[in-house]
Amino acid sequence: MSETAEKDQSLWLLTASPTFWAAHFLLCYITAAIWCAKVVGLGGSLASARVAIAVYTVLALAGIGIVGRVGYRRHSHGNATLPHDDDTPEDRHRFLGFATLLLSALSAVAVIYAGLVIFFFRSCY
Amino acid sequence: MTGGAIVIWIAVIALAIHAFRARPGSHSGRHANYLILGGGAIVPTIVLTALLIYGLAPIPALLAPAPEGSLKIAVSGEQWWWRVRYETSDADAVVLANEIHLPVGEPVEFRLESPDVIHSFWIPALGGKVDMIPGRVNRLSLTPTKIGVFRGACAEYCGTSHALMSFYVRVEEKAAFDRWLMRQRATALPPSTPLAKRGQASFLANGCGACHAIRGTPADGVVGPDLTHVGSRLSIGAGILPNKPKAFVHWIARTDQAKPGVLMPAFGMLPKADIEALAVYLEGLR
Ligand SMILES: [Cu+2]
C-alpha cells in the first residue's frame, strides 16, 4: 500500500460499517414483517425469522470487523503524530483509518442492539 | 432511576472536587484519555445495553394474549378522548368513555384501536405504551397488582389537543369492580329534581343526543363519549376537568376554551339557566 496513493485515502471505506448496520437493520425489519404478515400470521412462531436474523447479525458483524481491521491497519501505518490534522497524506491516512475504526465500533454496537431482540421475542404479536 | 441519577451526580461532583481541590494542576494525558474512553464510550455502552435488556425483557408478556376468559376491554383513541368497551362474556358489551376500572390481581387484555389518527395508550404505572393505529387492533395484556388510581395519557401526538387527552384508571377489589360494572351497565338514572329534569329536556331539545348516548333516554348518538354515567367519572373532558357542576358549565359553554380544536361545538349561546340545568343533570348521572 503506497502511503500517498489517492485511492487509499478515499472516503468510501468510512461509510462501509454504517452501511452494514443500515442493511442489517432493514433486513431484520423486512424479514420479520414479511414472515409475520405473509407466512405464519399473528401469533405464529418467529423461529425461522430469528435464525435468519441471527445469520444477518453474524454476517454484519463479520463485515464490520473486517472494515474495522482495515481501518486500524491504516491508522497504525506511518508515524504522523497526534492530532492528525496536518494537510499531509500521512495525517489524512491515519485520521481516516481511526475514524473508520471508531465508526466500526459504533456500528457493531448498533447491530448487536438490533439483533438482541431475537433473544426476547418468540412469536409474532 | 433516582438512585442511578444520584450515583452519576456524586461521581461528577467527586471528579470536580478531585480536579479543582484535591489535585489541582495538570494531569497525565494518558489517564485523561482513559477517562474519556471509559466515561464517554464504554460505561455508557454497558449502561445502555443493560437498560435495553431490562426494557425488552417484559415486552413479550405485555403483547401476548391474556389467559382464556380474561377481562377484555376495547379502547379506541379518538381526537381527543377514549371510547371504552367492556367486552364481558355473559352479555353484550358495555360502552363507556374516558375512564377504566380494573379488578386487582386479574389479568386484563386491552384491544387498542383508532378510527382517525395514531394515538398511543399509556398508563405508566401499569405497563408500556402501545400505539393505537387506524385499521389495526393492537394488544396489551397486563395484571394490575396494586389498588389505587392511576393516570393514563395519549403518548403519540394526535393533533391540537393531544396534551389534553388523558384518563384515570381505578384499580379496585373484584367485588367493588363487579358492582361498578353492574352500575355502568344499567341505564341512566331518571332525573329527580326539577332542575335536573329541565337539564334532561334541554339535552334532548338541543341536539346533544345526536352525538352523545344516554342509555335509557332517546339520546343515542355515537360521535362523542357515552354520557350514561358521566357523573360517576373521576374527571370530565378526558381527564382535564373535575367532575363538578361548575366544570360542566365551563365545558358546555366554552368547550373550545377547555379543549382547543375540540370536535364538540360550544353551546354558550344557550340561556345560562339551561346550561346550569344541563350541568346539574349530567353531574347527577352517577
Ligand atoms: Cu395524542
Coordinates of C-alpha atoms and ligand atoms in Angstrom, one line a residue:
Chain A
M1 CA 0.0 0.0 0.0
S2 CA 1.6 3.2 -1.0
E3 CA 1.1 5.9 1.6
T4 CA 0.4 8.6 -0.9
A5 CA -1.8 6.8 -3.4
E6 CA -5.0 8.7 -3.6
K7 CA -7.2 5.6 -3.7
D8 CA -6.1 4.7 -0.2
Q9 CA -7.4 7.9 1.1
S10 CA -10.8 7.6 -0.4
L11 CA -13.7 8.4 1.9
W12 CA -15.6 5.3 0.9
L13 CA -14.3 3.0 3.5
L14 CA -15.5 5.3 6.2
T15 CA -19.1 4.7 5.1
A16 CA -18.8 0.9 4.9
S17 CA -19.6 0.0 8.5
P18 CA -22.6 2.3 8.9
T19 CA -23.8 0.8 5.6
F20 CA -23.6 -2.7 7.0
W21 CA -25.6 -1.5 10.0
A22 CA -28.3 0.1 7.8
A23 CA -28.6 -3.0 5.6
H24 CA -28.8 -5.3 8.7
F25 CA -31.4 -3.0 10.3
L26 CA -33.6 -3.0 7.1
L27 CA -33.2 -6.7 6.5
C28 CA -34.2 -7.6 10.1
Y29 CA -37.3 -5.4 9.8
I30 CA -38.3 -6.7 6.4
T31 CA -37.8 -10.3 7.3
A32 CA -39.8 -10.1 10.4
A33 CA -42.6 -8.1 8.8
I34 CA -43.0 -10.5 5.8
W35 CA -42.6 -13.5 8.0
C36 CA -45.4 -12.4 10.4
A37 CA -47.7 -10.9 7.8
K38 CA -47.4 -13.4 4.9
V39 CA -46.1 -16.7 6.3
V40 CA -47.2 -17.5 9.9
G41 CA -49.7 -14.8 10.7
L42 CA -50.5 -13.1 14.0
G43 CA -49.4 -15.2 17.0
G44 CA -47.3 -17.5 14.8
S45 CA -43.8 -18.7 15.7
L46 CA -40.9 -16.4 14.8
A47 CA -38.4 -19.4 14.9
S48 CA -37.1 -19.3 11.3
A49 CA -37.1 -15.5 11.2
R50 CA -35.0 -15.5 14.4
V51 CA -32.5 -17.8 12.8
A52 CA -32.3 -15.6 9.7
I53 CA -31.8 -12.5 11.9
A54 CA -29.1 -14.3 13.8
V55 CA -27.3 -15.1 10.5
Y56 CA -27.7 -11.5 9.3
T57 CA -26.2 -10.3 12.6
V58 CA -23.2 -12.6 12.3
L59 CA -22.6 -11.6 8.7
A60 CA -22.9 -7.9 9.5
L61 CA -20.6 -8.2 12.5
A62 CA -18.0 -10.1 10.3
G63 CA -18.2 -7.4 7.7
I64 CA -17.8 -4.6 10.2
G65 CA -14.9 -6.5 11.8
I66 CA -13.1 -6.6 8.5
V67 CA -13.6 -2.9 7.8
G68 CA -12.6 -2.1 11.4
R69 CA -9.4 -4.1 10.9
V70 CA -8.5 -2.3 7.7
G71 CA -9.2 1.0 9.4
Y72 CA -7.0 0.0 12.3
R73 CA -4.2 -1.0 9.9
R74 CA -4.4 2.3 8.1
H75 CA -4.3 4.1 11.4
S76 CA -1.2 2.2 12.6
H77 CA 0.5 2.9 9.3
G78 CA 3.1 5.7 9.2
N79 CA 4.2 7.8 12.1
A80 CA 2.3 11.1 11.8
T81 CA 1.7 12.3 15.3
L82 CA -1.5 13.3 17.1
P83 CA -3.7 15.2 16.4
H84 CA -3.9 14.1 12.8
D85 CA -4.9 17.4 11.4
D86 CA -2.0 18.4 9.1
D87 CA -2.7 18.5 5.4
T88 CA -0.2 15.8 4.7
P89 CA -1.1 12.4 3.1
E90 CA 0.2 10.6 6.2
D91 CA -2.1 12.6 8.5
R92 CA -5.0 12.1 6.3
H93 CA -4.3 8.4 6.2
R94 CA -4.1 7.9 9.9
F95 CA -7.1 10.1 10.6
L96 CA -9.4 8.3 8.1
G97 CA -8.2 5.0 9.4
F98 CA -9.0 6.0 13.0
A99 CA -12.4 7.4 12.1
T100 CA -13.2 4.1 10.2
L101 CA -12.3 2.1 13.3
L102 CA -14.5 4.2 15.6
L103 CA -17.4 4.1 13.2
S104 CA -17.0 0.3 13.0
A105 CA -17.2 0.1 16.8
L106 CA -20.3 2.2 16.8
S107 CA -21.9 0.2 14.0
A108 CA -21.1 -3.1 15.8
V109 CA -22.9 -1.9 18.9
A110 CA -25.9 -0.8 16.9
V111 CA -26.1 -4.2 15.1
I112 CA -25.9 -6.0 18.3
Y113 CA -28.7 -3.9 19.8
A114 CA -30.9 -4.6 16.8
G115 CA -30.1 -8.3 16.9
L116 CA -30.6 -8.6 20.6
V117 CA -34.3 -8.5 20.1
I118 CA -34.4 -12.1 18.9
F119 CA -33.5 -13.3 22.3
F120 CA -36.7 -11.9 23.7
F121 CA -39.4 -12.3 21.0
R122 CA -40.5 -15.8 20.1
S123 CA -43.8 -15.1 18.3
C124 CA -45.5 -12.6 16.1
Y125 CA -47.6 -10.3 18.2
Chain B
M1 CA -33.9 5.7 38.4
T2 CA -33.4 8.3 41.1
G3 CA -30.7 6.0 42.5
G4 CA -28.9 6.0 39.2
A5 CA -29.1 9.7 38.8
I6 CA -27.7 10.2 42.3
V7 CA -24.8 7.9 41.6
I8 CA -23.9 9.8 38.4
W9 CA -24.3 13.2 40.2
I10 CA -22.0 12.1 43.0
A11 CA -19.4 10.8 40.6
V12 CA -19.4 14.0 38.6
I13 CA -19.1 16.2 41.8
A14 CA -16.3 13.9 43.1
L15 CA -14.4 14.3 39.9
A16 CA -14.8 18.1 40.0
I17 CA -13.5 18.2 43.6
H18 CA -10.7 15.9 42.6
A19 CA -9.7 18.2 39.7
F20 CA -10.0 21.5 41.4
R21 CA -9.3 20.8 45.1
A22 CA -7.6 17.5 45.7
R23 CA -5.1 17.5 42.8
P24 CA -5.0 20.9 41.0
G25 CA -2.5 21.3 38.3
S26 CA -2.0 19.2 35.1
H27 CA -3.0 15.6 34.9
S28 CA -1.4 12.9 32.8
G29 CA -2.7 12.8 29.2
R30 CA -2.9 9.0 29.2
H31 CA -5.2 9.0 32.3
A32 CA -7.3 11.7 30.8
N33 CA -7.7 9.6 27.6
Y34 CA -8.8 6.6 29.6
L35 CA -11.3 8.7 31.4
I36 CA -12.8 9.9 28.2
L37 CA -12.8 6.5 26.6
G38 CA -14.3 4.8 29.7
G39 CA -16.7 7.5 30.8
G40 CA -17.7 8.6 27.3
A41 CA -17.9 5.3 25.4
I42 CA -17.5 2.1 27.4
V43 CA -19.6 2.9 30.5
P44 CA -22.5 4.4 28.5
T45 CA -22.5 1.4 26.2
I46 CA -22.7 -1.0 29.1
V47 CA -25.4 1.0 30.9
L48 CA -27.4 1.3 27.6
T49 CA -27.1 -2.4 27.0
A50 CA -28.3 -3.2 30.5
L51 CA -31.3 -0.8 30.1
L52 CA -32.1 -2.2 26.7
I53 CA -32.2 -5.7 28.1
Y54 CA -34.2 -4.6 31.1
G55 CA -36.7 -2.8 28.8
L56 CA -37.0 -5.6 26.2
A57 CA -37.5 -8.5 28.7
P58 CA -41.1 -7.6 29.9
I59 CA -42.4 -6.7 26.4
P60 CA -43.3 -10.2 25.1
A61 CA -45.6 -10.8 28.1
L62 CA -47.4 -7.5 27.6
L63 CA -48.0 -8.3 23.9
A64 CA -49.1 -11.9 24.4
P65 CA -52.8 -12.7 24.7
A66 CA -54.2 -12.8 28.3
P67 CA -55.3 -16.2 29.6
E68 CA -58.6 -17.6 28.3
G69 CA -61.6 -16.0 30.0
S70 CA -59.8 -12.8 31.0
L71 CA -61.5 -9.5 31.1
K72 CA -61.3 -7.9 27.6
I73 CA -61.5 -4.1 27.1
A74 CA -61.5 -2.5 23.7
V75 CA -60.2 1.1 23.9
S76 CA -60.4 3.4 20.9
G77 CA -58.4 6.5 20.9
E78 CA -60.3 9.3 19.2
Q79 CA -59.5 13.0 18.9
W80 CA -59.2 13.8 21.9
W81 CA -60.9 11.2 24.1
W82 CA -61.2 7.5 24.8
R83 CA -64.0 5.2 23.8
V84 CA -64.0 2.2 26.2
R85 CA -65.9 -1.0 25.6
Y86 CA -66.0 -3.7 28.3
E87 CA -66.5 -7.0 26.4
T88 CA -67.9 -9.1 29.1
S89 CA -68.6 -12.8 28.5
D90 CA -72.1 -13.0 29.8
A91 CA -73.9 -10.3 28.0
D92 CA -73.2 -7.8 25.3
A93 CA -70.6 -5.1 25.6
V94 CA -70.9 -2.1 27.9
V95 CA -69.8 1.1 26.1
L96 CA -68.2 3.8 28.4
A97 CA -65.7 6.5 28.0
N98 CA -62.7 8.3 29.4
E99 CA -62.2 6.1 32.5
I100 CA -61.2 2.5 33.1
H101 CA -61.8 0.4 36.2
L102 CA -59.9 -2.9 36.7
P103 CA -60.1 -5.6 39.3
V104 CA -56.8 -6.0 41.2
G105 CA -54.8 -9.2 40.6
E106 CA -56.8 -10.2 37.5
P107 CA -55.3 -10.4 34.0
V108 CA -56.9 -8.0 31.5
E109 CA -56.4 -7.7 27.8
F110 CA -56.7 -4.3 26.1
R111 CA -57.5 -4.2 22.4
L112 CA -56.4 -0.9 21.1
E113 CA -57.7 0.8 18.0
S114 CA -58.3 4.1 16.5
P115 CA -60.8 5.5 13.8
D116 CA -58.8 8.7 13.0
V117 CA -55.1 9.1 13.6
I118 CA -52.4 7.3 15.5
H119 CA -52.7 7.6 19.3
S120 CA -50.8 5.8 21.9
F121 CA -52.3 4.2 25.0
W122 CA -50.1 4.6 28.1
I123 CA -50.7 4.0 31.8
P124 CA -47.1 4.5 33.1
A125 CA -47.8 2.8 36.4
L126 CA -49.3 -0.4 34.7
G127 CA -47.4 -1.1 31.5
G128 CA -45.6 0.2 28.4
K129 CA -47.2 2.4 25.8
V130 CA -48.8 0.8 22.8
D131 CA -49.8 2.6 19.7
M132 CA -53.4 2.8 18.5
I133 CA -53.2 2.6 14.7
P134 CA -56.2 3.1 12.4
G135 CA -57.1 -0.2 10.7
R136 CA -55.3 -2.3 13.3
V137 CA -56.0 -3.9 16.7
N138 CA -53.0 -3.9 19.0
R139 CA -53.0 -5.9 22.1
L140 CA -51.8 -5.1 25.6
S141 CA -52.1 -7.6 28.4
L142 CA -51.3 -6.9 32.0
T143 CA -52.3 -7.7 35.6
P144 CA -52.6 -4.8 38.0
T145 CA -51.2 -5.6 41.3
K146 CA -51.9 -2.5 43.4
I147 CA -55.2 -0.9 44.3
G148 CA -55.3 2.8 43.5
V149 CA -56.0 5.5 41.0
F150 CA -53.5 5.8 38.1
R151 CA -53.3 8.3 35.3
G152 CA -53.1 7.4 31.7
A153 CA -52.4 9.6 28.7
C154 CA -52.1 9.6 25.0
A155 CA -48.4 9.3 24.2
E156 CA -48.4 10.0 20.4
Y157 CA -49.0 13.4 19.1
C158 CA -52.5 13.3 17.5
G159 CA -53.5 16.9 16.9
T160 CA -54.2 20.2 18.6
S161 CA -55.4 18.9 22.0
H162 CA -53.2 15.8 22.2
A163 CA -51.9 17.1 25.5
L164 CA -55.5 17.2 26.8
M165 CA -56.2 13.6 26.2
S166 CA -55.9 11.7 29.5
F167 CA -57.9 9.4 31.6
Y168 CA -57.9 7.8 35.0
V169 CA -57.6 4.1 35.8
R170 CA -59.1 2.9 39.1
V171 CA -57.8 -0.5 40.3
E172 CA -60.1 -1.9 42.9
E173 CA -61.2 -5.2 44.7
K174 CA -63.0 -7.6 42.5
A175 CA -66.3 -7.2 44.4
A176 CA -66.2 -3.4 44.1
F177 CA -65.3 -3.7 40.4
D178 CA -68.2 -6.0 39.7
R179 CA -70.6 -3.6 41.5
W180 CA -69.2 -0.8 39.4
L181 CA -69.6 -2.6 36.1
M182 CA -73.1 -3.6 37.0
R183 CA -74.0 0.0 37.7
Q184 CA -72.3 1.1 34.4
R185 CA -74.2 -1.5 32.5
A186 CA -77.5 -0.2 33.9
T187 CA -79.4 2.6 32.0
A188 CA -79.2 6.1 33.3
L189 CA -80.9 7.3 36.5
P190 CA -84.0 9.3 35.7
P191 CA -83.6 12.9 36.8
S192 CA -85.2 13.5 40.2
T193 CA -85.2 17.3 40.9
P194 CA -87.0 19.9 38.7
L195 CA -83.6 21.4 37.7
A196 CA -82.2 18.1 36.6
K197 CA -85.5 17.4 34.7
R198 CA -85.1 20.7 32.9
G199 CA -81.5 19.7 32.1
Q200 CA -82.6 16.4 30.5
A201 CA -85.2 18.2 28.5
S202 CA -82.6 20.7 27.3
F203 CA -80.2 17.9 26.5
L204 CA -82.8 16.3 24.2
A205 CA -84.0 19.6 22.8
N206 CA -80.7 21.0 21.8
G207 CA -79.4 18.1 19.8
C208 CA -76.8 16.8 22.3
G209 CA -78.3 13.4 21.6
A210 CA -77.1 13.5 18.0
C211 CA -73.6 12.9 19.3
H212 CA -74.0 11.5 22.8
A213 CA -75.8 8.5 24.1
I214 CA -77.5 8.4 27.4
R215 CA -78.9 4.9 27.7
G216 CA -82.5 4.8 28.8
T217 CA -83.3 8.1 27.0
P218 CA -83.8 8.8 23.3
A219 CA -80.3 10.2 23.1
D220 CA -78.3 7.6 21.2
G221 CA -75.5 9.4 19.3
V222 CA -72.2 7.6 18.9
V223 CA -70.0 10.5 17.7
G224 CA -68.9 11.6 21.2
P225 CA -68.5 9.9 24.6
D226 CA -71.3 7.9 26.1
L227 CA -72.7 10.0 28.9
T228 CA -75.0 7.5 30.7
H229 CA -72.9 7.6 33.8
V230 CA -70.7 10.7 33.2
G231 CA -71.4 11.9 36.7
S232 CA -69.6 8.8 38.1
R233 CA -66.3 9.6 36.5
L234 CA -63.3 11.0 38.3
S235 CA -63.0 13.7 35.7
I236 CA -64.7 15.1 32.6
G237 CA -63.4 16.0 29.2
A238 CA -60.9 13.1 29.1
G239 CA -59.0 13.8 32.4
I240 CA -58.9 17.6 32.1
L241 CA -61.7 19.0 34.4
P242 CA -63.0 18.0 37.8
N243 CA -66.4 16.3 37.9
K244 CA -68.2 19.3 39.3
P245 CA -71.3 21.2 38.1
K246 CA -69.1 24.3 37.5
A247 CA -66.8 22.3 35.3
F248 CA -69.7 21.0 33.3
V249 CA -70.9 24.6 32.8
H250 CA -67.5 25.6 31.6
W251 CA -67.3 22.6 29.3
I252 CA -70.7 23.1 27.7
A253 CA -70.5 26.9 27.3
R254 CA -66.8 27.3 26.3
T255 CA -65.9 23.8 25.0
D256 CA -63.2 25.1 22.7
Q257 CA -61.5 27.0 25.5
A258 CA -61.5 24.0 27.7
K259 CA -60.0 22.0 24.8
P260 CA -58.8 23.9 21.7
G261 CA -59.9 22.3 18.5
V262 CA -62.4 20.1 20.2
L263 CA -64.9 18.3 17.9
M264 CA -67.9 19.3 20.0
P265 CA -69.4 22.7 19.3
A266 CA -69.6 25.1 22.3
F267 CA -73.2 25.8 23.5
G268 CA -72.5 29.2 25.1
M269 CA -75.5 30.6 23.2
L270 CA -78.0 28.6 25.3
P271 CA -79.6 30.5 28.1
K272 CA -77.5 30.4 31.2
A273 CA -80.2 28.7 33.2
D274 CA -80.3 25.9 30.6
I275 CA -76.6 25.4 30.8
E276 CA -76.7 25.2 34.6
A277 CA -79.6 22.7 34.4
L278 CA -77.6 20.6 31.9
A279 CA -74.7 20.7 34.3
V280 CA -76.8 19.5 37.2
Y281 CA -78.4 16.8 35.2
L282 CA -75.1 15.4 33.8
E283 CA -73.3 15.6 37.1
G284 CA -76.2 13.6 38.6
L285 CA -75.8 10.8 36.1
R286 CA -73.8 8.7 38.6
Ligands
CU1 CU -52.4 12.0 21.3

